[in-house]
Amino acid sequence: NGGWITGPRGDLVLWTPEEYRAGLWWPRNVLVIGRSQVILCLKAVFHGTDWTKCYT
């Protein structure tokens, strides 16, 4: 998938750099085996046509 996190219909949602992909913590994970973990907080994410509001 080239680092893309996709939505339920396959739409591109978020791209993650390669160095963070191995430790990415998914909602249903109970454990991440590796040197580090990456947790995404998506509470304040702007998407769709609202992405322009992140600069205001």
PDB file of N, CA and C in Angstrom:
ATOM      1  N   ASN A   1       0.815  -1.206   0.000  1.00  0.00           N
ATOM      2  CA  ASN A   1       0.000   0.000   0.000  1.00  0.00           C
ATOM      3  C   ASN A   1       0.852   1.261   0.000  1.00  0.00           C
ATOM      4  N   GLY A   2       2.167   1.137  -0.037  1.00  0.00           N
ATOM      5  CA  GLY A   2       3.042   2.298  -0.141  1.00  0.00           C
ATOM      6  C   GLY A   2       3.023   3.207   1.068  1.00  0.00           C
ATOM      7  N   GLY A   3       2.582   2.698   2.213  1.00  0.00           N
ATOM      8  CA  GLY A   3       2.553   3.515   3.410  1.00  0.00           C
ATOM      9  C   GLY A   3       1.245   4.234   3.655  1.00  0.00           C
ATOM     10  N   TRP A   4       0.276   4.032   2.786  1.00  0.00           N
ATOM     11  CA  TRP A   4      -1.008   4.708   2.932  1.00  0.00           C
ATOM     12  C   TRP A   4      -1.933   3.945   3.867  1.00  0.00           C
ATOM     13  N   ILE A   5      -2.572   4.660   4.763  1.00  0.00           N
ATOM     14  CA  ILE A   5      -3.672   4.118   5.559  1.00  0.00           C
ATOM     15  C   ILE A   5      -4.921   4.424   4.755  1.00  0.00           C
ATOM     16  N   THR A   6      -5.734   3.412   4.526  1.00  0.00           N
ATOM     17  CA  THR A   6      -6.909   3.583   3.674  1.00  0.00           C
ATOM     18  C   THR A   6      -8.195   3.454   4.473  1.00  0.00           C
ATOM     19  N   GLY A   7      -9.241   4.047   3.937  1.00  0.00           N
ATOM     20  CA  GLY A   7     -10.559   3.959   4.542  1.00  0.00           C
ATOM     21  C   GLY A   7     -11.255   2.672   4.140  1.00  0.00           C
ATOM     22  N   PRO A   8     -12.487   2.480   4.606  1.00  0.00           N
ATOM     23  CA  PRO A   8     -13.215   1.240   4.338  1.00  0.00           C
ATOM     24  C   PRO A   8     -13.474   0.984   2.855  1.00  0.00           C
ATOM     25  N   ARG A   9     -13.499   2.036   2.047  1.00  0.00           N
ATOM     26  CA  ARG A   9     -13.734   1.875   0.608  1.00  0.00           C
ATOM     27  C   ARG A   9     -12.448   1.965  -0.206  1.00  0.00           C
ATOM     28  N   GLY A  10     -11.310   1.927   0.493  1.00  0.00           N
ATOM     29  CA  GLY A  10     -10.032   1.972  -0.198  1.00  0.00           C
ATOM     30  C   GLY A  10      -9.523   3.372  -0.477  1.00  0.00           C
ATOM     31  N   ASP A  11     -10.238   4.399  -0.004  1.00  0.00           N
ATOM     32  CA  ASP A  11      -9.791   5.771  -0.234  1.00  0.00           C
ATOM     33  C   ASP A  11      -8.583   6.083   0.642  1.00  0.00           C
ATOM     34  N   LEU A  12      -7.665   6.879   0.109  1.00  0.00           N
ATOM     35  CA  LEU A  12      -6.440   7.234   0.827  1.00  0.00           C
ATOM     36  C   LEU A  12      -6.767   8.208   1.946  1.00  0.00           C
ATOM     37  N   VAL A  13      -6.310   7.893   3.159  1.00  0.00           N
ATOM     38  CA  VAL A  13      -6.612   8.725   4.316  1.00  0.00           C
ATOM     39  C   VAL A  13      -5.370   9.436   4.838  1.00  0.00           C
ATOM     40  N   LEU A  14      -4.298   8.675   5.048  1.00  0.00           N
ATOM     41  CA  LEU A  14      -3.104   9.237   5.665  1.00  0.00           C
ATOM     42  C   LEU A  14      -1.889   8.464   5.205  1.00  0.00           C
ATOM     43  N   TRP A  15      -0.826   9.180   4.869  1.00  0.00           N
ATOM     44  CA  TRP A  15       0.425   8.529   4.475  1.00  0.00           C
ATOM     45  C   TRP A  15       1.364   8.531   5.660  1.00  0.00           C
ATOM     46  N   THR A  16       2.029   7.403   5.902  1.00  0.00           N
ATOM     47  CA  THR A  16       2.982   7.300   7.004  1.00  0.00           C
ATOM     48  C   THR A  16       4.384   7.054   6.459  1.00  0.00           C
ATOM     49  N   PRO A  17       5.386   7.773   6.966  1.00  0.00           N
ATOM     50  CA  PRO A  17       6.765   7.545   6.537  1.00  0.00           C
ATOM     51  C   PRO A  17       7.214   6.124   6.889  1.00  0.00           C
ATOM     52  N   GLU A  18       8.091   5.578   6.090  1.00  0.00           N
ATOM     53  CA  GLU A  18       8.531   4.192   6.245  1.00  0.00           C
ATOM     54  C   GLU A  18       9.096   3.891   7.632  1.00  0.00           C
ATOM     55  N   GLU A  19       9.832   4.830   8.209  1.00  0.00           N
ATOM     56  CA  GLU A  19      10.464   4.565   9.502  1.00  0.00           C
ATOM     57  C   GLU A  19       9.465   4.407  10.651  1.00  0.00           C
ATOM     58  N   TYR A  20       8.200   4.785  10.456  1.00  0.00           N
ATOM     59  CA  TYR A  20       7.188   4.654  11.504  1.00  0.00           C
ATOM     60  C   TYR A  20       6.223   3.494  11.287  1.00  0.00           C
ATOM     61  N   ARG A  21       6.234   2.887  10.128  1.00  0.00           N
ATOM     62  CA  ARG A  21       5.225   1.874   9.785  1.00  0.00           C
ATOM     63  C   ARG A  21       5.300   0.607  10.620  1.00  0.00           C
ATOM     64  N   ALA A  22       6.497   0.128  10.921  1.00  0.00           N
ATOM     65  CA  ALA A  22       6.628  -1.139  11.654  1.00  0.00           C
ATOM     66  C   ALA A  22       6.035  -1.050  13.056  1.00  0.00           C
ATOM     67  N   GLY A  23       6.113   0.110  13.675  1.00  0.00           N
ATOM     68  CA  GLY A  23       5.617   0.261  15.038  1.00  0.00           C
ATOM     69  C   GLY A  23       4.246   0.874  15.149  1.00  0.00           C
ATOM     70  N   LEU A  24       3.545   0.997  14.030  1.00  0.00           N
ATOM     71  CA  LEU A  24       2.239   1.654  14.046  1.00  0.00           C
ATOM     72  C   LEU A  24       1.244   0.853  14.866  1.00  0.00           C
ATOM     73  N   TRP A  25       0.615   1.522  15.788  1.00  0.00           N
ATOM     74  CA  TRP A  25      -0.338   0.907  16.710  1.00  0.00           C
ATOM     75  C   TRP A  25      -1.734   1.046  16.115  1.00  0.00           C
ATOM     76  N   TRP A  26      -2.347  -0.088  15.788  1.00  0.00           N
ATOM     77  CA  TRP A  26      -3.697  -0.098  15.223  1.00  0.00           C
ATOM     78  C   TRP A  26      -4.706  -0.263  16.348  1.00  0.00           C
ATOM     79  N   PRO A  27      -5.933   0.221  16.188  1.00  0.00           N
ATOM     80  CA  PRO A  27      -6.921   0.179  17.268  1.00  0.00           C
ATOM     81  C   PRO A  27      -7.151  -1.206  17.879  1.00  0.00           C
ATOM     82  N   ARG A  28      -7.063  -2.253  17.113  1.00  0.00           N
ATOM     83  CA  ARG A  28      -7.332  -3.594  17.650  1.00  0.00           C
ATOM     84  C   ARG A  28      -6.075  -4.321  18.127  1.00  0.00           C
ATOM     85  N   ASN A  29      -4.919  -3.661  18.021  1.00  0.00           N
ATOM     86  CA  ASN A  29      -3.677  -4.274  18.514  1.00  0.00           C
ATOM     87  C   ASN A  29      -3.708  -4.411  20.029  1.00  0.00           C
ATOM     88  N   VAL A  30      -3.137  -5.491  20.522  1.00  0.00           N
ATOM     89  CA  VAL A  30      -2.917  -5.637  21.956  1.00  0.00           C
ATOM     90  C   VAL A  30      -1.431  -5.552  22.276  1.00  0.00           C
ATOM     91  N   LEU A  31      -0.589  -5.639  21.227  1.00  0.00           N
ATOM     92  CA  LEU A  31       0.853  -5.624  21.418  1.00  0.00           C
ATOM     93  C   LEU A  31       1.533  -5.248  20.111  1.00  0.00           C
ATOM     94  N   VAL A  32       2.595  -4.446  20.205  1.00  0.00           N
ATOM     95  CA  VAL A  32       3.436  -4.141  19.053  1.00  0.00           C
ATOM     96  C   VAL A  32       4.837  -4.613  19.395  1.00  0.00           C
ATOM     97  N   ILE A  33       5.356  -5.531  18.592  1.00  0.00           N
ATOM     98  CA  ILE A  33       6.699  -6.055  18.828  1.00  0.00           C
ATOM     99  C   ILE A  33       7.673  -5.260  17.972  1.00  0.00           C
ATOM    100  N   GLY A  34       8.626  -4.640  18.599  1.00  0.00           N
ATOM    101  CA  GLY A  34       9.599  -3.838  17.877  1.00  0.00           C
ATOM    102  C   GLY A  34      10.309  -2.891  18.825  1.00  0.00           C
ATOM    103  N   ARG A  35      11.159  -2.065  18.257  1.00  0.00           N
ATOM    104  CA  ARG A  35      11.931  -1.133  19.077  1.00  0.00           C
ATOM    105  C   ARG A  35      11.080   0.000  19.626  1.00  0.00           C
ATOM    106  N   SER A  36      10.070   0.383  18.898  1.00  0.00           N
ATOM    107  CA  SER A  36       9.240   1.500  19.351  1.00  0.00           C
ATOM    108  C   SER A  36       7.821   1.324  18.845  1.00  0.00           C
ATOM    109  N   GLN A  37       6.928   2.068  19.450  1.00  0.00           N
ATOM    110  CA  GLN A  37       5.553   2.056  18.983  1.00  0.00           C
ATOM    111  C   GLN A  37       5.169   3.456  18.531  1.00  0.00           C
ATOM    112  N   VAL A  38       4.252   3.533  17.593  1.00  0.00           N
ATOM    113  CA  VAL A  38       3.764   4.805  17.077  1.00  0.00           C
ATOM    114  C   VAL A  38       2.257   4.799  17.257  1.00  0.00           C
ATOM    115  N   ILE A  39       1.753   5.764  18.007  1.00  0.00           N
ATOM    116  CA  ILE A  39       0.316   5.879  18.238  1.00  0.00           C
ATOM    117  C   ILE A  39      -0.146   7.173  17.585  1.00  0.00           C
ATOM    118  N   LEU A  40      -1.132   7.085  16.717  1.00  0.00           N
ATOM    119  CA  LEU A  40      -1.681   8.259  16.050  1.00  0.00           C
ATOM    120  C   LEU A  40      -2.890   8.758  16.829  1.00  0.00           C
ATOM    121  N   CYS A  41      -2.906  10.024  17.163  1.00  0.00           N
ATOM    122  CA  CYS A  41      -4.072  10.648  17.778  1.00  0.00           C
ATOM    123  C   CYS A  41      -4.809  11.378  16.662  1.00  0.00           C
ATOM    124  N   LEU A  42      -5.987  10.912  16.347  1.00  0.00           N
ATOM    125  CA  LEU A  42      -6.732  11.476  15.220  1.00  0.00           C
ATOM    126  C   LEU A  42      -7.906  12.338  15.667  1.00  0.00           C
ATOM    127  N   LYS A  43      -7.892  12.799  16.920  1.00  0.00           N
ATOM    128  CA  LYS A  43      -9.003  13.595  17.450  1.00  0.00           C
ATOM    129  C   LYS A  43      -9.141  14.952  16.768  1.00  0.00           C
ATOM    130  N   ALA A  44      -8.034  15.547  16.337  1.00  0.00           N
ATOM    131  CA  ALA A  44      -8.072  16.886  15.750  1.00  0.00           C
ATOM    132  C   ALA A  44      -7.673  16.862  14.279  1.00  0.00           C
ATOM    133  N   VAL A  45      -7.993  15.782  13.587  1.00  0.00           N
ATOM    134  CA  VAL A  45      -7.622  15.647  12.178  1.00  0.00           C
ATOM    135  C   VAL A  45      -8.668  16.330  11.301  1.00  0.00           C
ATOM    136  N   PHE A  46      -8.201  17.110  10.351  1.00  0.00           N
ATOM    137  CA  PHE A  46      -9.078  17.711   9.357  1.00  0.00           C
ATOM    138  C   PHE A  46      -8.949  16.907   8.077  1.00  0.00           C
ATOM    139  N   HIS A  47     -10.062  16.523   7.489  1.00  0.00           N
ATOM    140  CA  HIS A  47     -10.020  15.731   6.265  1.00  0.00           C
ATOM    141  C   HIS A  47     -11.137  16.167   5.331  1.00  0.00           C
ATOM    142  N   GLY A  48     -11.091  15.660   4.126  1.00  0.00           N
ATOM    143  CA  GLY A  48     -12.082  16.064   3.127  1.00  0.00           C
ATOM    144  C   GLY A  48     -11.935  17.538   2.812  1.00  0.00           C
ATOM    145  N   THR A  49     -13.052  18.215   2.637  1.00  0.00           N
ATOM    146  CA  THR A  49     -12.998  19.644   2.321  1.00  0.00           C
ATOM    147  C   THR A  49     -12.648  20.496   3.539  1.00  0.00           C
ATOM    148  N   ASP A  50     -12.657  19.919   4.731  1.00  0.00           N
ATOM    149  CA  ASP A  50     -12.331  20.670   5.947  1.00  0.00           C
ATOM    150  C   ASP A  50     -10.836  20.831   6.191  1.00  0.00           C
ATOM    151  N   TRP A  51      -9.984  20.196   5.382  1.00  0.00           N
ATOM    152  CA  TRP A  51      -8.544  20.247   5.644  1.00  0.00           C
ATOM    153  C   TRP A  51      -8.014  21.674   5.627  1.00  0.00           C
ATOM    154  N   THR A  52      -8.663  22.570   4.885  1.00  0.00           N
ATOM    155  CA  THR A  52      -8.182  23.955   4.824  1.00  0.00           C
ATOM    156  C   THR A  52      -8.359  24.682   6.151  1.00  0.00           C
ATOM    157  N   LYS A  53      -9.200  24.199   7.040  1.00  0.00           N
ATOM    158  CA  LYS A  53      -9.430  24.841   8.336  1.00  0.00           C
ATOM    159  C   LYS A  53      -8.268  24.656   9.302  1.00  0.00           C
ATOM    160  N   CYS A  54      -7.352  23.763   9.002  1.00  0.00           N
ATOM    161  CA  CYS A  54      -6.242  23.521   9.931  1.00  0.00           C
ATOM    162  C   CYS A  54      -5.270  24.695   9.972  1.00  0.00           C
ATOM    163  N   TYR A  55      -5.366  25.627   9.052  1.00  0.00           N
ATOM    164  CA  TYR A  55      -4.487  26.797   9.039  1.00  0.00           C
ATOM    165  C   TYR A  55      -5.152  28.032   9.610  1.00  0.00           C
ATOM    166  N   THR A  56      -6.366  27.904  10.102  1.00  0.00           N
ATOM    167  CA  THR A  56      -7.066  29.088  10.621  1.00  0.00           C
ATOM    168  C   THR A  56      -7.171  29.064  12.117  1.00  0.00           C
TER     169      THR A  56
END
